[in-house]
Short mmCIF file of C-alpha atoms and ligand atoms in Angstrom, two decimals:
data_model
loop_
_atom_site.label_atom_id
_atom_site.label_comp_id
_atom_site.label_asym_id
_atom_site.label_seq_id
_atom_site.Cartn_x
_atom_site.Cartn_y
_atom_site.Cartn_z
CA MET A 226 320.20 178.30 122.55
CA THR A 227 321.66 178.34 119.11
CA ASP A 228 325.43 178.91 120.04
CA ARG A 229 325.62 175.33 121.97
CA LYS A 230 327.36 172.86 120.08
CA SER A 231 325.79 170.18 118.24
CA ARG A 232 326.51 166.44 118.88
CA ILE A 233 326.06 165.32 115.68
CA TRP A 234 329.14 164.62 113.64
CA SER A 235 329.82 164.12 109.76
CA GLU A 236 332.38 161.38 108.70
CA VAL A 237 332.35 163.51 105.38
CA ASP A 238 334.46 166.35 105.27
CA LEU A 239 332.19 169.24 104.49
CA ALA A 240 335.18 171.61 103.17
CA ALA A 241 336.90 168.90 101.01
CA THR A 242 336.51 168.94 97.22
CA GLY A 243 335.14 165.86 94.97
CA LYS A 244 332.32 163.36 95.79
CA GLN A 245 331.93 162.11 99.37
CA VAL A 246 328.74 160.11 100.31
CA GLY A 247 328.52 158.78 104.10
CA PHE A 248 326.59 159.52 107.13
CA LEU A 249 326.15 162.26 109.91
CA HIS A 250 326.15 160.46 113.33
CA LEU A 251 323.93 161.40 115.77
CA PRO A 252 324.60 159.76 119.32
CA TYR A 253 321.53 157.69 120.45
CA SER A 254 322.11 156.02 123.60
CA VAL A 255 319.25 153.45 124.19
CA THR A 256 318.49 149.80 125.89
CA ARG A 257 319.26 147.98 123.01
CA SER A 258 322.42 150.14 121.90
CA GLY A 259 324.14 151.83 124.93
CA TYR A 260 327.07 153.38 122.31
CA GLY A 261 324.62 153.92 119.63
CA HIS A 262 324.57 156.27 116.61
CA ILE A 263 321.50 157.35 114.37
CA ASN A 264 323.25 157.26 111.00
CA ILE A 265 321.98 159.69 108.43
CA PRO A 266 323.09 159.61 104.81
CA ILE A 267 324.77 162.67 103.60
CA ALA A 268 326.75 163.68 100.33
CA VAL A 269 329.05 166.51 99.47
CA ILE A 270 329.85 166.94 96.10
CA SER A 271 332.37 170.14 95.78
CA GLY A 272 334.85 171.71 93.02
CA GLY A 273 335.87 174.02 95.97
CA GLY A 274 334.47 177.18 94.27
CA PRO A 275 331.87 179.67 95.46
CA GLY A 276 328.27 178.72 96.18
CA THR A 277 326.77 176.20 98.64
CA ALA A 278 323.26 174.77 97.86
CA LEU A 279 321.69 172.53 100.61
CA LEU A 280 319.38 169.98 99.33
CA THR A 281 317.17 167.97 101.61
CA GLY A 282 314.29 165.66 101.54
CA GLY A 283 312.46 163.60 104.37
CA ASN A 284 312.06 166.41 106.56
CA HIS A 285 308.79 164.54 106.93
CA GLY A 286 309.23 160.83 106.52
CA ASP A 287 306.11 160.03 104.81
CA GLU A 288 306.91 162.53 101.88
CA PHE A 289 308.99 160.51 98.98
CA GLU A 290 309.32 162.21 96.24
CA GLY A 291 312.19 164.13 97.63
CA GLN A 292 313.61 161.27 99.31
CA ILE A 293 313.76 159.41 95.71
CA ALA A 294 315.11 162.40 93.62
CA LEU A 295 317.78 163.37 95.96
CA ALA A 296 319.20 159.94 96.49
CA ARG A 297 319.30 159.74 92.43
CA LEU A 298 321.22 163.05 92.12
CA ILE A 299 323.55 161.44 94.79
CA ARG A 300 324.46 158.89 92.35
CA ASP A 301 324.01 161.05 89.29
CA LEU A 302 326.10 164.31 89.96
CA ARG A 303 329.40 164.11 88.62
CA PRO A 304 331.91 166.11 90.76
CA GLU A 305 333.40 167.71 87.42
CA ASP A 306 330.22 169.37 86.65
CA VAL A 307 330.23 170.94 90.13
CA PRO A 308 332.55 174.24 90.22
CA GLY A 309 330.71 175.22 93.63
CA ARG A 310 329.24 172.87 96.69
CA VAL A 311 325.95 170.72 97.01
CA ILE A 312 325.37 169.25 100.29
CA ILE A 313 322.50 166.55 99.95
CA ILE A 314 320.48 164.96 102.89
CA PRO A 315 317.94 162.75 101.24
CA ALA A 316 316.55 161.62 104.50
CA LEU A 317 316.64 164.36 106.99
CA ASN A 318 314.69 163.34 109.84
CA PHE A 319 315.91 159.53 109.06
CA PRO A 320 314.11 157.77 111.90
CA ALA A 321 310.70 159.13 110.39
CA ALA A 322 311.68 158.44 106.93
CA MET A 323 312.35 154.78 108.00
CA ALA A 324 309.18 154.40 109.49
CA SER A 325 307.48 156.18 106.67
CA THR A 326 305.94 158.84 108.98
CA ARG A 327 305.35 162.55 109.29
CA VAL A 328 306.95 162.56 112.56
CA SER A 329 309.88 160.47 114.33
CA PRO A 330 308.74 157.46 115.84
CA ILE A 331 311.45 158.04 118.64
CA ASP A 332 310.21 161.36 119.83
CA GLN A 333 307.14 162.01 117.93
CA GLY A 334 309.09 165.55 116.71
CA ASN A 335 307.74 167.04 113.74
CA LEU A 336 311.17 168.40 112.06
CA ASN A 337 309.34 171.49 110.34
CA ARG A 338 307.88 172.38 113.52
CA ALA A 339 311.34 172.02 115.41
CA PHE A 340 313.59 174.60 114.25
CA PRO A 341 315.91 176.42 115.20
CA GLY A 342 316.29 173.14 117.31
CA ASP A 343 318.15 171.92 120.54
CA PRO A 344 321.34 170.39 120.72
CA ASP A 345 320.64 168.82 124.42
CA ALA A 346 316.94 167.49 123.31
CA THR A 347 315.73 164.45 121.59
CA PRO A 348 316.98 163.64 117.91
CA THR A 349 314.55 165.58 115.94
CA TRP A 350 315.39 168.75 117.57
CA GLN A 351 319.07 168.21 117.32
CA ILE A 352 318.87 167.35 113.71
CA ALA A 353 317.07 170.75 113.51
CA HIS A 354 319.53 172.34 115.54
CA TYR A 355 322.56 170.83 113.32
CA ILE A 356 320.84 172.37 109.83
CA ASP A 357 320.60 175.63 111.52
CA SER A 358 323.80 175.61 113.38
CA VAL A 359 326.23 173.91 111.33
CA LEU A 360 324.95 173.84 107.42
CA LEU A 361 322.92 176.93 107.20
CA PRO A 362 325.69 179.26 108.04
CA GLN A 363 327.76 177.97 105.21
CA SER A 364 324.80 177.71 102.66
CA ASP A 365 323.56 179.92 100.00
CA LEU A 366 320.20 178.57 99.29
CA TRP A 367 318.40 175.16 100.82
CA VAL A 368 315.90 173.45 98.44
CA ASP A 369 313.93 171.59 101.01
CA ILE A 370 311.30 169.08 99.07
CA HIS A 371 308.20 168.33 100.65
CA SER A 372 304.77 166.82 99.56
CA GLY A 373 301.51 166.00 100.75
CA GLY A 374 302.21 163.31 103.33
CA THR A 375 299.68 160.47 104.37
CA SER A 376 297.13 163.09 105.07
CA MET A 377 296.99 165.27 102.22
CA GLN A 378 297.19 165.39 98.18
CA TYR A 379 298.87 168.02 96.67
CA LEU A 380 298.65 169.59 93.05
CA PRO A 381 302.51 169.71 92.72
CA PHE A 382 304.39 173.08 92.84
CA ALA A 383 307.12 174.86 94.27
CA HIS A 384 306.94 177.74 96.69
CA ILE A 385 308.99 180.54 98.46
CA TYR A 386 308.18 182.65 101.33
CA LEU A 387 308.24 186.43 101.01
CA THR A 388 309.50 188.49 104.19
CA GLY A 389 307.95 191.53 102.79
CA ASP A 390 310.70 193.43 104.96
CA ASP A 391 313.79 191.82 103.69
CA PRO A 392 313.73 193.02 99.77
CA GLU A 393 317.27 191.45 98.74
CA LEU A 394 316.57 188.39 100.58
CA ASP A 395 312.95 188.27 98.88
CA ALA A 396 314.86 188.77 95.43
CA ARG A 397 317.23 185.56 95.91
CA SER A 398 314.33 183.61 96.80
CA ASP A 399 312.21 184.81 94.04
CA SER A 400 315.34 184.19 91.42
CA LEU A 401 315.49 180.44 93.23
CA LEU A 402 311.83 179.99 92.35
CA LEU A 403 312.36 180.88 88.54
CA SER A 404 315.35 179.08 88.40
CA PHE A 405 313.97 175.90 90.16
CA GLY A 406 311.44 176.03 87.11
CA SER A 407 308.41 174.01 88.46
CA PRO A 408 305.30 174.11 86.34
CA ARG A 409 303.65 175.66 89.42
CA SER A 410 305.20 178.31 91.48
CA VAL A 411 303.60 179.88 94.38
CA ARG A 412 304.95 182.80 96.44
CA VAL A 413 303.54 182.34 99.88
CA THR A 414 302.80 185.60 101.41
CA PHE A 415 301.51 184.78 105.04
CA ARG A 416 304.28 185.05 107.71
CA PRO A 417 305.51 181.31 107.94
CA ASP A 418 305.62 179.61 111.59
CA SER A 419 308.62 180.60 113.40
CA ARG A 420 309.59 176.85 113.78
CA PHE A 421 309.26 176.14 110.16
CA ALA A 422 312.41 175.45 108.05
CA ALA A 423 311.81 178.46 105.92
CA SER A 424 311.75 180.49 109.10
CA THR A 425 315.18 179.28 110.55
CA ALA A 426 316.59 179.81 106.85
CA HIS A 427 315.43 183.46 106.83
CA ARG A 428 316.87 184.21 110.26
CA ARG A 429 320.07 183.22 108.76
CA ARG A 430 319.30 185.04 105.47
CA VAL A 431 319.69 181.85 103.50
CA ALA A 432 317.33 181.71 100.42
CA TYR A 433 314.65 178.82 100.95
CA LEU A 434 312.57 176.92 98.39
CA GLY A 435 310.05 174.34 99.44
CA THR A 436 307.82 172.09 97.38
CA GLU A 437 304.76 170.00 97.58
CA LEU A 438 305.01 167.47 95.18
CA GLY A 439 302.00 164.79 95.54
CA GLY A 440 301.05 162.94 99.19
CA GLY A 441 298.90 160.37 100.13
CA GLY A 442 301.63 158.47 101.45
CA GLY A 443 302.59 157.47 98.14
CA VAL A 444 304.89 158.65 95.27
CA ASN A 445 303.74 161.27 92.56
CA ARG A 446 305.56 160.49 89.40
CA GLU A 447 305.38 163.88 88.12
CA GLY A 448 306.79 165.24 91.43
CA VAL A 449 309.88 163.18 91.28
CA GLU A 450 310.78 164.56 88.22
CA ILE A 451 310.04 168.18 89.59
CA ALA A 452 312.09 167.63 92.52
CA ARG A 453 315.08 166.20 90.41
CA ALA A 454 314.94 168.53 87.56
CA GLY A 455 314.41 171.53 89.75
CA CYS A 456 317.15 171.05 91.89
CA LEU A 457 319.58 170.69 89.08
CA ARG A 458 318.28 173.98 87.80
CA ALA A 459 318.46 175.77 91.01
CA LEU A 460 322.40 174.30 91.11
CA HIS A 461 322.51 175.62 87.69
CA GLY A 462 320.94 178.94 88.33
CA ALA A 463 323.24 179.66 91.36
CA GLY A 464 326.83 178.69 89.40
CA ILE A 465 327.16 175.60 91.49
CA LEU A 466 326.46 173.22 88.57
CA ARG A 467 328.32 174.01 85.25
CA ASP A 468 325.73 172.49 82.82
CA LEU A 469 322.46 170.89 82.42
CA SER A 470 322.63 168.97 79.47
CA PRO A 471 324.80 165.78 81.09
CA TYR A 472 321.48 165.29 82.99
CA GLY A 473 318.99 165.63 80.71
CA VAL A 474 317.41 168.74 82.03
CA SER A 475 316.23 171.82 79.98
CA LYS A 476 316.80 175.35 81.30
CA ALA A 477 313.55 177.07 80.41
CA VAL A 478 310.24 175.77 81.82
CA PRO A 479 307.01 177.55 81.45
CA THR A 480 305.38 178.21 84.72
CA GLU A 481 302.13 179.29 86.31
CA PHE A 482 302.29 181.92 89.36
CA PHE A 483 300.03 181.43 92.38
CA GLU A 484 299.82 183.19 95.70
CA TRP A 485 299.42 181.36 99.02
CA ALA A 486 297.61 183.66 101.20
CA GLY A 487 296.51 183.06 104.83
CA ASN A 488 293.82 180.95 106.71
CA GLU A 489 290.83 182.22 104.95
CA ASN A 490 292.24 179.96 101.92
CA TYR A 491 291.85 176.76 104.31
CA VAL A 492 288.49 174.63 104.86
CA TYR A 493 288.06 172.68 107.80
CA ALA A 494 286.00 169.62 109.00
CA GLU A 495 283.85 170.48 112.10
CA HIS A 496 282.33 167.33 112.63
CA PRO A 497 283.65 163.82 112.90
CA GLY A 498 282.42 161.97 109.44
CA VAL A 499 283.82 160.65 106.16
CA PHE A 500 284.74 163.50 103.91
CA GLU A 501 283.31 163.54 100.05
CA PRO A 502 285.19 166.14 97.92
CA HIS A 503 283.19 167.91 95.25
CA VAL A 504 286.47 169.18 93.61
CA GLY A 505 289.59 168.21 92.04
CA LEU A 506 293.13 169.65 92.47
CA GLY A 507 293.99 172.34 90.13
CA GLU A 508 290.09 173.12 89.82
CA PRO A 509 289.24 176.83 90.21
CA VAL A 510 286.61 177.58 92.52
CA THR A 511 284.36 180.66 93.50
CA ALA A 512 283.44 181.97 97.12
CA GLY A 513 280.77 179.92 98.40
CA GLN A 514 281.44 177.00 96.23
CA PRO A 515 281.04 173.60 97.82
CA CYS A 516 284.09 172.21 98.52
CA GLY A 517 282.95 168.75 99.89
CA THR A 518 280.09 166.79 101.84
CA ILE A 519 280.77 165.50 105.57
CA HIS A 520 278.78 162.05 105.88
CA PHE A 521 277.53 160.35 108.97
CA ILE A 522 277.69 156.82 108.01
CA GLU A 523 276.92 155.71 111.29
CA ASP A 524 273.40 157.32 111.09
CA PRO A 525 271.76 157.32 107.68
CA ARG A 526 268.89 159.68 108.84
CA ARG A 527 271.23 162.23 109.64
CA GLU A 528 271.59 164.96 107.06
CA SER A 529 275.16 165.54 105.47
CA ILE A 530 276.80 168.59 106.03
CA GLN A 531 278.28 170.60 103.21
CA LEU A 532 281.63 172.68 103.61
CA THR A 533 282.33 175.81 101.07
CA PHE A 534 285.29 177.69 100.31
CA GLN A 535 285.04 181.39 101.65
CA ARG A 536 287.57 182.66 98.87
CA PRO A 537 287.96 182.01 95.16
CA GLY A 538 291.29 180.33 94.05
CA THR A 539 292.56 177.47 92.78
CA VAL A 540 292.45 173.85 94.80
CA ALA A 541 296.09 173.26 95.84
CA CYS A 542 295.38 170.56 98.76
CA LEU A 543 293.01 168.08 99.42
CA ARG A 544 292.85 165.43 102.29
CA HIS A 545 293.66 162.04 101.27
CA PRO A 546 292.01 159.87 103.98
CA GLY A 547 288.11 159.71 103.87
CA ARG A 548 287.74 159.54 107.61
CA VAL A 549 287.78 163.19 109.14
CA GLU A 550 287.82 164.60 112.88
CA PRO A 551 286.76 167.90 113.99
CA GLY A 552 289.97 170.37 112.86
CA ASP A 553 291.13 168.16 110.20
CA CYS A 554 292.04 170.57 106.99
CA VAL A 555 290.21 169.13 104.33
CA SER A 556 291.04 171.59 101.55
CA HIS A 557 293.25 174.75 100.56
CA THR A 558 293.35 176.96 97.43
CA VAL A 559 295.98 179.27 96.03
CA ILE A 560 295.68 182.40 94.14
CA PRO A 561 296.43 182.41 90.49
CA LEU A 562 298.52 185.18 89.43
CA GLY A 563 299.29 184.07 85.70
CA ALA A 564 301.59 182.52 83.62
CA ALA A 565 305.13 183.48 82.42
CA1 CA B 150 305.39 168.56 104.28
#
């Protein structure tokens, strides 16, 4: 399946040196535009030397910190500072980014559930396939900037996925986490969904770093700067960027470490209602501690229902909208491991 050729073509030459900004062209033939394309912005900045970093934002269209930070990096990065190669796509699922939605309005595709993609399917799966089959085989590392989107708020952090069975890849992922230098660094120890970007990167043995930098469908100021500075530090750490000082970024940043473990760290709504949180992002919680209350506004006689954390941890994520349905995640925690 992944051997089939992508129909997406790049107007920028991925192999050329210097700085090029242009578009990927995804053929999209519809009633209003029979020979139409979806044009996805891409930049390549290269000195022709070893090392390639892929930087992406807008994997989910309603997560804006990466879209902002990477568009700025395209404008700011000077080719004379880049001995290696940087490929930047600030709005990866472009139709979703233009609609400010998690999934694409064209095909309802969730790009981060679409890897390794399909060149013959609808646009979201074609984008996934282009990343997997064209860009990852020529990349050493991938920084994919996410945040909480419309439905969640996140304590800003960067994260990597540890495979547990590929020590060489895990070491490269960990050094990417350290060089990115987010104030909070999370090591994920559950096995990611095989359709995640992280999984497709690992199948290609590319070091992958993700982030969660805010949410609620808005823009987190701290998150934008974590994304910008982190990407620059990751490039510098890999020898792709010569010097951080022209960009006003310091090399060393103190970080707190956390583990992101499995489902027992998640709290879900089981009834439709309105969720009132009893904790804030970054707060330490104990097992059995109340997470929040589901209220039944339509019947004031009905008792509210309390939801509790099953495990101790630090609150990393809270649902953003008040109204919940059964099956909605209202919070999850990460496990503090200490500072460095
Ligand atoms: Ca996301």
